[in-house]
Coordinates of C-alpha atoms in Angstrom, one line a residue:
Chain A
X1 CA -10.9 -27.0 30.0
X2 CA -8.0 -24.6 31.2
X3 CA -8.9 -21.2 32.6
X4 CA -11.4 -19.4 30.5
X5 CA -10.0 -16.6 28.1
X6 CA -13.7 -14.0 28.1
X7 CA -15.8 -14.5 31.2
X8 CA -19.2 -12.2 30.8
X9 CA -22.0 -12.0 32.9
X10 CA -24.6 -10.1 33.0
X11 CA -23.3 -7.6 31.1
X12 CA -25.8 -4.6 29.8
X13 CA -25.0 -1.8 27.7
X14 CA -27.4 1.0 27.2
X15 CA -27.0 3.7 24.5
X16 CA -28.7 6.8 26.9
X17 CA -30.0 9.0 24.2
X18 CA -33.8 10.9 24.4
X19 CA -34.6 7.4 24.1
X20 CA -32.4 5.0 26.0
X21 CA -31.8 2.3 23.7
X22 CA -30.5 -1.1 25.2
X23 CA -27.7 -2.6 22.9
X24 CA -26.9 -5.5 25.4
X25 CA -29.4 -7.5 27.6
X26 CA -27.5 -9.6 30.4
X27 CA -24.9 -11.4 28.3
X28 CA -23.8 -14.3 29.4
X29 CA -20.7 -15.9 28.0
X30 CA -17.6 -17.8 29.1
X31 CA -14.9 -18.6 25.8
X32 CA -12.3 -20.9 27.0
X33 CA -8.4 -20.7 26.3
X34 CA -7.9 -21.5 22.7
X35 CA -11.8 -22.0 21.6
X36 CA -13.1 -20.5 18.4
X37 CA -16.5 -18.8 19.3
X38 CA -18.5 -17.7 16.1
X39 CA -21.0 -14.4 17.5
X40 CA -23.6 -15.2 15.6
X41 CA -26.7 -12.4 14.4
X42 CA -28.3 -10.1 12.3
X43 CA -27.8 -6.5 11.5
X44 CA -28.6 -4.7 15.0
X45 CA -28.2 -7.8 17.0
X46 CA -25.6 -6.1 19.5
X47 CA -22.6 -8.7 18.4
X48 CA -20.6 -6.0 17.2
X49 CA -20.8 -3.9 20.7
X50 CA -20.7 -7.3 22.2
X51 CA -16.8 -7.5 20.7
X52 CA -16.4 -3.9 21.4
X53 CA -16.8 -3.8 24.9
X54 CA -14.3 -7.2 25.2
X55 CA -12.2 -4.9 23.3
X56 CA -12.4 -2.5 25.6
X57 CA -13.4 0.5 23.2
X58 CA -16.8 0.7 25.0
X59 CA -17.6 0.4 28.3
X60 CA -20.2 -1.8 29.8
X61 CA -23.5 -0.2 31.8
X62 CA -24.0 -3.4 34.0
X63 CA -22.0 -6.8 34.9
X64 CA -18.8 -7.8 34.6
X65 CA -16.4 -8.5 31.9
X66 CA -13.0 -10.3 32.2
X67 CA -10.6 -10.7 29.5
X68 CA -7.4 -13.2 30.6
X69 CA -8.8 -13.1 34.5
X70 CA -8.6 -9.0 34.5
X71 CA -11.7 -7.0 34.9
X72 CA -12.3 -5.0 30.9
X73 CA -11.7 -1.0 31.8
X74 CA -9.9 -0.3 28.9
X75 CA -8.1 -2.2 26.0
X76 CA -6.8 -6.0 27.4
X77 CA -3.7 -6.9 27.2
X78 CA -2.6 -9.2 24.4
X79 CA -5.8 -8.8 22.0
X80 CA -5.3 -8.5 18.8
X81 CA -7.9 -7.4 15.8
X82 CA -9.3 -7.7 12.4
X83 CA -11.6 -5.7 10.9
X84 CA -14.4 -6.1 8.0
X85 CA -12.0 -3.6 6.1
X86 CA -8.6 -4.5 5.9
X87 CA -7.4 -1.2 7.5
X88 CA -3.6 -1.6 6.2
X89 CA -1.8 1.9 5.6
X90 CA -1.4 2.4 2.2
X91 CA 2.1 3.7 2.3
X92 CA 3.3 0.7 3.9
X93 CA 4.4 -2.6 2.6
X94 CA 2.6 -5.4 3.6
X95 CA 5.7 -6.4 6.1
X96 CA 5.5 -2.9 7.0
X97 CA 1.9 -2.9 8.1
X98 CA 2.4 -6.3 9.7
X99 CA 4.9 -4.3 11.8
X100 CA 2.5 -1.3 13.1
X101 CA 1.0 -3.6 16.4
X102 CA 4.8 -3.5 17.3
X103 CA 5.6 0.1 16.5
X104 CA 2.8 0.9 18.5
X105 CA 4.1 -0.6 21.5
X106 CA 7.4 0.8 20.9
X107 CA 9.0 -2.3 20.5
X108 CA 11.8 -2.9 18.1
X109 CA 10.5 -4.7 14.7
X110 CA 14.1 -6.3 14.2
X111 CA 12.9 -8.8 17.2
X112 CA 9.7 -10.0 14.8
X113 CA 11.4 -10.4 11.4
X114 CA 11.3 -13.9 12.1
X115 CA 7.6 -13.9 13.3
X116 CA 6.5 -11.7 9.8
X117 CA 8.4 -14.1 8.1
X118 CA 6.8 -17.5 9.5
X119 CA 3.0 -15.6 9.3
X120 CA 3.6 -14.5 6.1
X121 CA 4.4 -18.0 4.8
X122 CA 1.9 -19.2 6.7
X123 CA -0.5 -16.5 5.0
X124 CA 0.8 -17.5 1.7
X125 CA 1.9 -13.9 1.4
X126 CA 5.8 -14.4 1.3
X127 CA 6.2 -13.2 -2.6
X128 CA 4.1 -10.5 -1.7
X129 CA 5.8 -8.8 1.5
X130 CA 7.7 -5.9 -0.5
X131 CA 4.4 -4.7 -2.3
X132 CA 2.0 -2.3 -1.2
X133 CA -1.9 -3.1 -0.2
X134 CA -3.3 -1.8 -3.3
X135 CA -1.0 -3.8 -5.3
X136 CA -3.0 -7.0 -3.6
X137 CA -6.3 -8.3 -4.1
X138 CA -9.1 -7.9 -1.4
X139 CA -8.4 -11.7 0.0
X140 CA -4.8 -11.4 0.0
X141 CA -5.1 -8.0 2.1
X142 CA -7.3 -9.6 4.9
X143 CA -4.8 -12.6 5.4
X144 CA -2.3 -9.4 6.4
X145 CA -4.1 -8.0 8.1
X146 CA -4.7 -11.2 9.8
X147 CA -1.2 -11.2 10.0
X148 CA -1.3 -8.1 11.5
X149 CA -3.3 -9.2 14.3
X150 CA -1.2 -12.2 15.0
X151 CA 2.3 -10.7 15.1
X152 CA 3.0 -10.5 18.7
X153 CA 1.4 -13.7 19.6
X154 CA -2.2 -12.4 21.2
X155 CA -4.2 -14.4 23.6
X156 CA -7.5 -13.3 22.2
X157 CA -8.2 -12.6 18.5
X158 CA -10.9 -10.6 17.7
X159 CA -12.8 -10.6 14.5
X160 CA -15.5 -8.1 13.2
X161 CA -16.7 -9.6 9.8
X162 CA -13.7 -10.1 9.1
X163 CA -15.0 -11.9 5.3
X164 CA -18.0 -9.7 4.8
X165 CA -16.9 -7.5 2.5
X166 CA -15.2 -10.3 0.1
X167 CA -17.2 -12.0 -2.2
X168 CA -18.6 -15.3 -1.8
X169 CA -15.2 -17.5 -3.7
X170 CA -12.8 -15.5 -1.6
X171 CA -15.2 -15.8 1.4
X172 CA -14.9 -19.5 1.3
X173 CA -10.9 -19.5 0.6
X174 CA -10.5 -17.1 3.4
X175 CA -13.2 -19.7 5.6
X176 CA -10.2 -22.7 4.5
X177 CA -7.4 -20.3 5.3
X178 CA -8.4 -19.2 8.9
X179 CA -9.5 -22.4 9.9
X180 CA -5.9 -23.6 8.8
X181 CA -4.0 -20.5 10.3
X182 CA -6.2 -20.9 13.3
X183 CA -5.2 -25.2 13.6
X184 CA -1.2 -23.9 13.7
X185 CA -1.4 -21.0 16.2
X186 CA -4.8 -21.8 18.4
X187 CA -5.2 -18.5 20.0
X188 CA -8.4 -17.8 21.4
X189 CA -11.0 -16.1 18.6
X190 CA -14.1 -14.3 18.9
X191 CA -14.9 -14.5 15.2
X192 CA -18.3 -12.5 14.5
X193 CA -20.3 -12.6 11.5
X194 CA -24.1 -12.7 10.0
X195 CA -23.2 -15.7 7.6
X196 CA -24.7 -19.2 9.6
X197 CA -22.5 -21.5 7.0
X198 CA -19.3 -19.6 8.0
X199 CA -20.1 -19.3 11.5
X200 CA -20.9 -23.2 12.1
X201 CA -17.6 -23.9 9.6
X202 CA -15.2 -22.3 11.7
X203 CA -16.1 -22.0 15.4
X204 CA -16.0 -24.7 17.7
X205 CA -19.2 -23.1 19.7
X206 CA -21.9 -20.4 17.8
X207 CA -23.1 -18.1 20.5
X208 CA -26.5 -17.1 18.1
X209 CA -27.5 -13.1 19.4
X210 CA -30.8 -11.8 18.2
X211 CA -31.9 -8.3 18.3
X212 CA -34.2 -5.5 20.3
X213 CA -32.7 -5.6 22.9
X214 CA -29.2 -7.6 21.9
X215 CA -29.0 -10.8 23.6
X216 CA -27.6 -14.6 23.2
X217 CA -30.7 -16.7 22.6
X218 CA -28.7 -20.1 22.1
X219 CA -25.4 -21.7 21.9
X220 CA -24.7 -24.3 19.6
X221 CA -21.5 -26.7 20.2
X222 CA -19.7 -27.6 16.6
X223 CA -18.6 -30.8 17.5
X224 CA -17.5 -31.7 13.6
X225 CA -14.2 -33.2 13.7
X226 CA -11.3 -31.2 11.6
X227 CA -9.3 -30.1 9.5
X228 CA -13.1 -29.6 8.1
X229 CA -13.2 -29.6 4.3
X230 CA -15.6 -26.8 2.3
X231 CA -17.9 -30.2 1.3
X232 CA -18.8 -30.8 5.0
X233 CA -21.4 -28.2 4.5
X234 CA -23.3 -30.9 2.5
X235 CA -22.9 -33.2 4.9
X236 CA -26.2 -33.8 6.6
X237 CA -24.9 -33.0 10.5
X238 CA -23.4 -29.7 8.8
X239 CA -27.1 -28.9 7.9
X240 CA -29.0 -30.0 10.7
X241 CA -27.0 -27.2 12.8
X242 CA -27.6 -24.9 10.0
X243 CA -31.4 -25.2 10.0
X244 CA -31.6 -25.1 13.8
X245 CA -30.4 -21.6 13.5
X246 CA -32.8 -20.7 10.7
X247 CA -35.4 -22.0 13.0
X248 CA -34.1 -19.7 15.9
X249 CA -34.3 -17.0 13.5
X250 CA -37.7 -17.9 12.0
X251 CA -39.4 -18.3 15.9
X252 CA -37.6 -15.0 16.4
X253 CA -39.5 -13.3 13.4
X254 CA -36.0 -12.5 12.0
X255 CA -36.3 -14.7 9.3
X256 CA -39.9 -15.1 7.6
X257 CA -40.7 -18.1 4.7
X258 CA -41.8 -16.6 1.9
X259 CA -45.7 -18.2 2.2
X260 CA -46.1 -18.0 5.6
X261 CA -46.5 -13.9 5.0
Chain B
X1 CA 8.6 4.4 -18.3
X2 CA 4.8 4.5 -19.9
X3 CA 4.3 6.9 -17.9
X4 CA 7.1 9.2 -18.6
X5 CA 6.2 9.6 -21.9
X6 CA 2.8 11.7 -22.0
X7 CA 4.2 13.5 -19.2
X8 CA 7.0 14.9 -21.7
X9 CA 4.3 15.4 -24.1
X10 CA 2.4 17.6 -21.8
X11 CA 5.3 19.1 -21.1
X12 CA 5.9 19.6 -24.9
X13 CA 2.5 20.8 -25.3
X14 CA 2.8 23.7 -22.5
X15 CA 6.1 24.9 -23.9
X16 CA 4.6 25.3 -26.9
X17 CA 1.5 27.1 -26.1
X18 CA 3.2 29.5 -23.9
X19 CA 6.1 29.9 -27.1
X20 CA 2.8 30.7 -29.7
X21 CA 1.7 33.0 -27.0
X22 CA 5.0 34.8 -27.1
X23 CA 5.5 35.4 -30.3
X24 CA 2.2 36.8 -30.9
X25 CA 2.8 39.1 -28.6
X26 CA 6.6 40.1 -30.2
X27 CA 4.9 40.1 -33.9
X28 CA 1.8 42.6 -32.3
X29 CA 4.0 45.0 -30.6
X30 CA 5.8 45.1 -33.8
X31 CA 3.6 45.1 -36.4
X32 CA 1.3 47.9 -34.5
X33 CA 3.9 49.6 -33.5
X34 CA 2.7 49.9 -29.5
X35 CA 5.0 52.1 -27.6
X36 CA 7.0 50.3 -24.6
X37 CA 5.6 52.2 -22.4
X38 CA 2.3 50.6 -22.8
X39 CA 3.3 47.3 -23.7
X40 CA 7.2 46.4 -24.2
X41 CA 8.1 43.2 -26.2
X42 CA 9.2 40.1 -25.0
X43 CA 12.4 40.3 -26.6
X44 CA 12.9 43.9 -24.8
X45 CA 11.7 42.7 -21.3
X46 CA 14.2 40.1 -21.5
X47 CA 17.1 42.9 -22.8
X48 CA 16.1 44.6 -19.7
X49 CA 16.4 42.0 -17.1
X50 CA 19.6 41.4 -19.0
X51 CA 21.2 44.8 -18.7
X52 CA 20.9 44.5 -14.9
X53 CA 20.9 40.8 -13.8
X54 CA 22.8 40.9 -10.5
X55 CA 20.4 43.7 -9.6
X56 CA 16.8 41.7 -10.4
X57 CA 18.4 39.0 -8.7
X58 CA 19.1 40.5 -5.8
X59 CA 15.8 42.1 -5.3
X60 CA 14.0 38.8 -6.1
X61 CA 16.3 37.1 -3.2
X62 CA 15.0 39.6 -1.0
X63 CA 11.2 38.6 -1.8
X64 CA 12.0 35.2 -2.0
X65 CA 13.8 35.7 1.3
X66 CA 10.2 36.9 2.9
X67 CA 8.1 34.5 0.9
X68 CA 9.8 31.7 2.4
X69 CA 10.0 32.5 5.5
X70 CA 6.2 33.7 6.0
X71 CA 5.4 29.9 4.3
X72 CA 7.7 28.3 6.8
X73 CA 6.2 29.5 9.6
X74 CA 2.6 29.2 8.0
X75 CA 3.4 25.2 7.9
X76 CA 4.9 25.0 10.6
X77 CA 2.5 26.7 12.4
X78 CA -0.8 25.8 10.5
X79 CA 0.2 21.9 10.9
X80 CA 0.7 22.5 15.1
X81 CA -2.8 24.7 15.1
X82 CA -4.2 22.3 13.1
X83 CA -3.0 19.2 15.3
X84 CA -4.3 21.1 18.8
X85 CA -7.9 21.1 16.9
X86 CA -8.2 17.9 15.8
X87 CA -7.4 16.7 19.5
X88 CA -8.6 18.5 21.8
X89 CA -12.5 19.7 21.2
X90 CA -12.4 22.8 23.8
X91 CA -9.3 24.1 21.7
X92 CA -11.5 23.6 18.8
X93 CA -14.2 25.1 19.7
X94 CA -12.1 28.1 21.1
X95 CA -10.0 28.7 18.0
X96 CA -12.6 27.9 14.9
X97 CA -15.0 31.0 15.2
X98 CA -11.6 33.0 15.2
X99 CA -10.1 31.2 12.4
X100 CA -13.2 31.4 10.1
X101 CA -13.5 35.1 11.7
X102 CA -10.1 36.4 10.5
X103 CA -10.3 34.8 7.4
X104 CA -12.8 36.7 6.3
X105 CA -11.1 39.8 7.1
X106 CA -9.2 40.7 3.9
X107 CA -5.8 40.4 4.7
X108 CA -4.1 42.8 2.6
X109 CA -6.2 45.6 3.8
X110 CA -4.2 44.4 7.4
X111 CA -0.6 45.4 5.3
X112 CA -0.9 48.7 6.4
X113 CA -1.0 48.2 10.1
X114 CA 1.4 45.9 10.5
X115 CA 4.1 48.4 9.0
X116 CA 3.0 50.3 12.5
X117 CA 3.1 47.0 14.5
X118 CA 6.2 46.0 13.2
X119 CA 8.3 48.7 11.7
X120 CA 9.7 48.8 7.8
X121 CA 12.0 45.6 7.5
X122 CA 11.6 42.1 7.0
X123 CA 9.0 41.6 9.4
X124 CA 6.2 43.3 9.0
X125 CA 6.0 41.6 5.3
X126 CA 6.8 38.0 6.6
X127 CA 3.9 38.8 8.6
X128 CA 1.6 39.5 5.8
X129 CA 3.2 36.1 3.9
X130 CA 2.2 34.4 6.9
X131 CA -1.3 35.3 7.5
X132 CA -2.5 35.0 3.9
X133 CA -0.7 31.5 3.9
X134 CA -2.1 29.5 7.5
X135 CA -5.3 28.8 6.8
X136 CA -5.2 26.7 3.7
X137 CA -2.9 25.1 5.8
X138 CA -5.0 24.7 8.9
X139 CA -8.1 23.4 6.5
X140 CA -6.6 20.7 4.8
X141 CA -4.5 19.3 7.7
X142 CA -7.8 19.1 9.6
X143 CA -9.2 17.5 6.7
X144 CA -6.3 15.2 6.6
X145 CA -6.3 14.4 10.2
X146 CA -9.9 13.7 10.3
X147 CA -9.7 11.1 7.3
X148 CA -7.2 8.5 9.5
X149 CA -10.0 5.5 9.0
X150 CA -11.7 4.9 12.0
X151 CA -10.7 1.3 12.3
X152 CA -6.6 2.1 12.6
X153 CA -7.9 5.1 15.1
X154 CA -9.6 1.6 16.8
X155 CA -6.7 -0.6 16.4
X156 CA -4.8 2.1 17.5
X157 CA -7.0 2.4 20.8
X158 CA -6.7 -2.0 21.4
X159 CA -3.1 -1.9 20.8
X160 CA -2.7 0.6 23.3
X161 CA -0.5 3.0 21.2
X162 CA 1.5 5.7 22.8
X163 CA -0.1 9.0 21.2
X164 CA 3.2 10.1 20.3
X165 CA 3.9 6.6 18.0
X166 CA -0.2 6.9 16.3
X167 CA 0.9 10.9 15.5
X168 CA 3.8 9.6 13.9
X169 CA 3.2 6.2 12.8
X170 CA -0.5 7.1 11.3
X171 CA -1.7 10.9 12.2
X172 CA 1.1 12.6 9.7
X173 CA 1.5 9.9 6.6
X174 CA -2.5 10.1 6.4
X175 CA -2.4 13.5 6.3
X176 CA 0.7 14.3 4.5
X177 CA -1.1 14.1 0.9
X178 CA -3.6 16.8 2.1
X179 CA -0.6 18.9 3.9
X180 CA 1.0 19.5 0.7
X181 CA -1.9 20.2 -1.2
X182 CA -2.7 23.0 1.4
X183 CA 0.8 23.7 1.3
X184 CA 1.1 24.5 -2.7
X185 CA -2.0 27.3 -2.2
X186 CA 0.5 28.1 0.7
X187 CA 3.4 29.2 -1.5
X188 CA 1.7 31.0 -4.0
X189 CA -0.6 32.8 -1.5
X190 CA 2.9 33.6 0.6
X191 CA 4.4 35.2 -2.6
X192 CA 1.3 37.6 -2.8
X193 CA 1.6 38.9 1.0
X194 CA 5.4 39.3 0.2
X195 CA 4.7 41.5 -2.9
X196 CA 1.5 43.6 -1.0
X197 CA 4.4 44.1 1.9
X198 CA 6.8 45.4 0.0
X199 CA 4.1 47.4 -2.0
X200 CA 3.0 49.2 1.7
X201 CA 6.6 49.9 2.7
X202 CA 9.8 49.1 1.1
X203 CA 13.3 49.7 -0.1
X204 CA 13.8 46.3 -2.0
X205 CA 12.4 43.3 -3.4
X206 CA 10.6 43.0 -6.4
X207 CA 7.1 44.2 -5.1
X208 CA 9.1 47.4 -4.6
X209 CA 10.4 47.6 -8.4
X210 CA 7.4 47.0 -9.3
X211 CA 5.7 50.1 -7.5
X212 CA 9.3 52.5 -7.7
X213 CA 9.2 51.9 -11.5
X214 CA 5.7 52.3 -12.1
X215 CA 6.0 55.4 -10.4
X216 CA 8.6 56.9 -13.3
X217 CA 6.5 55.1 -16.2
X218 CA 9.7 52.6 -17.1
X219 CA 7.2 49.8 -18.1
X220 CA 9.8 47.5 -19.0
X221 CA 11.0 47.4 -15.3
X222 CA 7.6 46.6 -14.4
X223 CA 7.9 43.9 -16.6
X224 CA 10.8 42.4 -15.5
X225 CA 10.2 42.3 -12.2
X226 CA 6.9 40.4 -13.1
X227 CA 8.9 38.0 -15.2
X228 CA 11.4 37.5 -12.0
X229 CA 8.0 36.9 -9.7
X230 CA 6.6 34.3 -12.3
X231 CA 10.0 32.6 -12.8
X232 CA 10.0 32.4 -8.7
X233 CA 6.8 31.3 -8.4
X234 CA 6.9 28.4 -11.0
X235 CA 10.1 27.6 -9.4
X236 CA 8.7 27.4 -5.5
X237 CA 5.7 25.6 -6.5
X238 CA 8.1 23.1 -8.6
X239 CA 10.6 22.6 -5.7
X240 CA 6.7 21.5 -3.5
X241 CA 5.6 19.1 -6.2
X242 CA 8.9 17.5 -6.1
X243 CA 8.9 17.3 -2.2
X244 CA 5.1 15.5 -2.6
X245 CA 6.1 13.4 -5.7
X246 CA 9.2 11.8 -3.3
X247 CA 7.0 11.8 0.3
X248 CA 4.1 10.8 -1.2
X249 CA 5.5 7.8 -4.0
X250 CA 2.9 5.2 -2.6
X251 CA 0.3 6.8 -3.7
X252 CA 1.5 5.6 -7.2
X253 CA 1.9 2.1 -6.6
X254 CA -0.4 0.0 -8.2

């Protein structure tokens, strides 16, 4: 594997308050060029701060962190970012919006009509470029914002629940969609979520965090071959990596059987 | 074009109203005989404004002269005050007591001293315009500041924008819905310091009709002059609405 994309180690995070509350406990965590990672947790877990701090929007109390071989002390180079809302600017058109990441870097957008143009069909969102986001529906609206992310080509894409605020038919369309989008461009993606069936669809490696403090208690290779269809999550290997996280979750008291209470 | 239609309906509905209104008024004065100088007619506060048009418009381009200019400088101002708070929390902390502070003093009871401040033309009233106008300003361009969405303030942050690019880019379009509902209070409020300076000291403008003829009991005048203020006002506030309707057309899209 070629040079790796996040190197972590070690890295703590403390929240000093009147109680100090420790958000990150010695995370560990190398993500090599062009692997998808799922960041895999409950509510709480730290997975969020996690992608905040390779984001470089917090900083780290202890360790190191190194985003494309430079040490993190403020936004990386080259990252680009999706949230669990949309965040498009309603005044702008949907090839507007996919322009702001280049406006922002006062580059000129006539050098990226022919990017919007190739993400956007790749998005399926070419009919839709002249409308505005709340002409589109709430799937539609995440794939440009996706767009958004990808328009000048980052090394590292970063994804906060990016599906969690879709319901479960769009969820699984959007699952398809990435996964296809991702097969085309293969940037590196830090994808998080709290879904296990998503997280084990997508990513090529789930890093599984659990909470109090935050920390990675396992990592799970994906070694499913793809393009992966939506009925490989029947398949039998699909749910043997599926329960093993339950079972992380149940020895961890985060998830409880219904009896056993 | 669905639209359009109820809008003109409203429209109709408003002309209407205030027509009923009118006559009422015309058929009571008559009927009961009121003498003008308690309550003219309609008809006769129009014949007066007609007897001396060039006059009544001269004087109301002398108020609208000072209301403009003390809302001008109230935007332009508010939005810069406005802009310092929101980004820097020392100049917040500095400046809010003082704004709350002389908001509560009532402004018009300031009119006076600024006639000492500033002498008897044009400035001492664009001053009044101005200070009754900034803060709704200031307040709902904070507000719209404050409601960019996190996540763009975020992406913003990742992408490493130049501040100057977010301001434009982001800071202002978010907030321009709020600006110009701040700045419609604005243009009515600036109209009232214009009339309460010409009130204190004045040669001209319709604040000065107002207070030159109620002096001589010519209640028509009075009138008139009130007629010119409403027609001003309407007009203002309708040239603002415009300005949002055409900066502000995405809001509509659906």
């Amino acid at each position: 594997m070629s040079l790796p994309s996040v190197v972590a180690r070690d890295v703590q995070k403390v929240y000093s308050g009147d109680r100090d509350v420790l958000a990150l406990e010695k995370v560990s965590l190398n993500i090599g060029n062009g692997e998808f990672v799922s960041i895999l947790g409950p509510s709480g877990c730290g997975k969020s701060t996690f992608l905040r701090c390779v984001a470089g929007l917090e900083s780290i109390t202890d360790g190191e962190l190194f985003v494309e071989g430079r040490k993190v002390v403020g936004p990386p180079d080259h990252v680009g970012m999706v949230f669990q809302r949309d965040a498009l600017l309603d005044w702008r058109t949907i090839e507007e919006n996919i322009y702001l990441p280049i406006e922002f870097k006062g580059k000129a957008r006539a050098d990226y009509r022919e990017k919007a143009k190739q993400l956007l069909k790749l998005t399926g969102l070419s009919d839709f470029a002249d409308r505005y986001p709340r002409q589109l529906s709430g799937g539609m609206r995440q794939r440009a914002s996706i767009c958004r992310a990808l328009i000048d080509d980052p090394a590292l894409l970063m994804m906060d629940e990016p599906f969690g605020a879709l319901d479960a038919f769009t969820r699984d369309q959007m699952n398809v969609e990435l996964q296809r989008i991702w097969m085309k461009t293969r940037n590196t993606v830090m994808f998080v979520t709290h879904g296990i069936t998503e997280a084990v669809f997508l990513a090529d490696r789930v890093v599984v965090f659990a909470p109090r403090p935050g920390r990675i208690i396992e990592t799970l290779e994906i070694t499913l071959p793809r393009p992966r269809p939506l009925d490989i999550r029947a398949s039998a290997e699909f749910g043997r990596y599926c329960s093993r996280i339950r079972e992380l979750f149940q020895d961890m008291g985060i998830m409880k059987e219904e009896n056993a209470a | 074009m669905k639209r359009l239609r109820p809008r003109n309906w409203d429209l109709a509905w408003g002309a209407a109203s205030v027509f009923v209104v009118l006559a009422l008024w015309e058929l009571a004065v008559r009927a009961l005989s009121i003498r003008p100088l308690l309550l003219p007619a309609p008809t006769s506060i129009l014949a007066e404004i007609g007897s001396d048009w060039i006059w009544y418009l001269q004087q109301a381009w002398y108020t609208l002269v000072v209301t403009l200019l003390g809302f001008v400088c109230a935007v332009v101002v508010g939005v810069l005050v406005a802009m310092l708070m929101v980004n820097s929390r020392l100049f917040e902390k500095i400046t809010y007591p003082l704004v709350v502070a002389t908001n509560s003093v009532p402004k018009v009871a300031l009119a006076p001293l600024f006639v000492i401040w500033l002498g008897t033309d044009l400035k001492p009233k664009v001053a009044i315009a101005f200070l009754l106008a900034i803060f709704p300003v200031i307040v709902d361009t904070v507000h719209g500041f404050r409601s960019v969405p996190q996540d763009i303030v975020d992406l913003g942050k990742v992408l490493r924008s130049s501040p100057a690019a977010f301001f434009f880019k982001v800071s202002i379009p978010c907030a321009l819905p709020s600006i110009f509902a701040g700045s419609k209070v604005a243009i009515s409020l600036s109209l009232v310091g214009a009339i309460v300076g010409e009130f204190v000291s004045s040669q001209r403008g319709l604040g000065n009709v107002i207070l030159s003829a109620q002096g001589v009991f010519d209640t028509p005048r009075v009138f008139a002059a009130i007629v010119m203020l409403v027609v001003m006002s309407m007009l203002t506030f309708g040239v603002l609405a415009w300005l949002e309707h055409h900066f502000t057309s995405w809001r509509r899209k659906h």
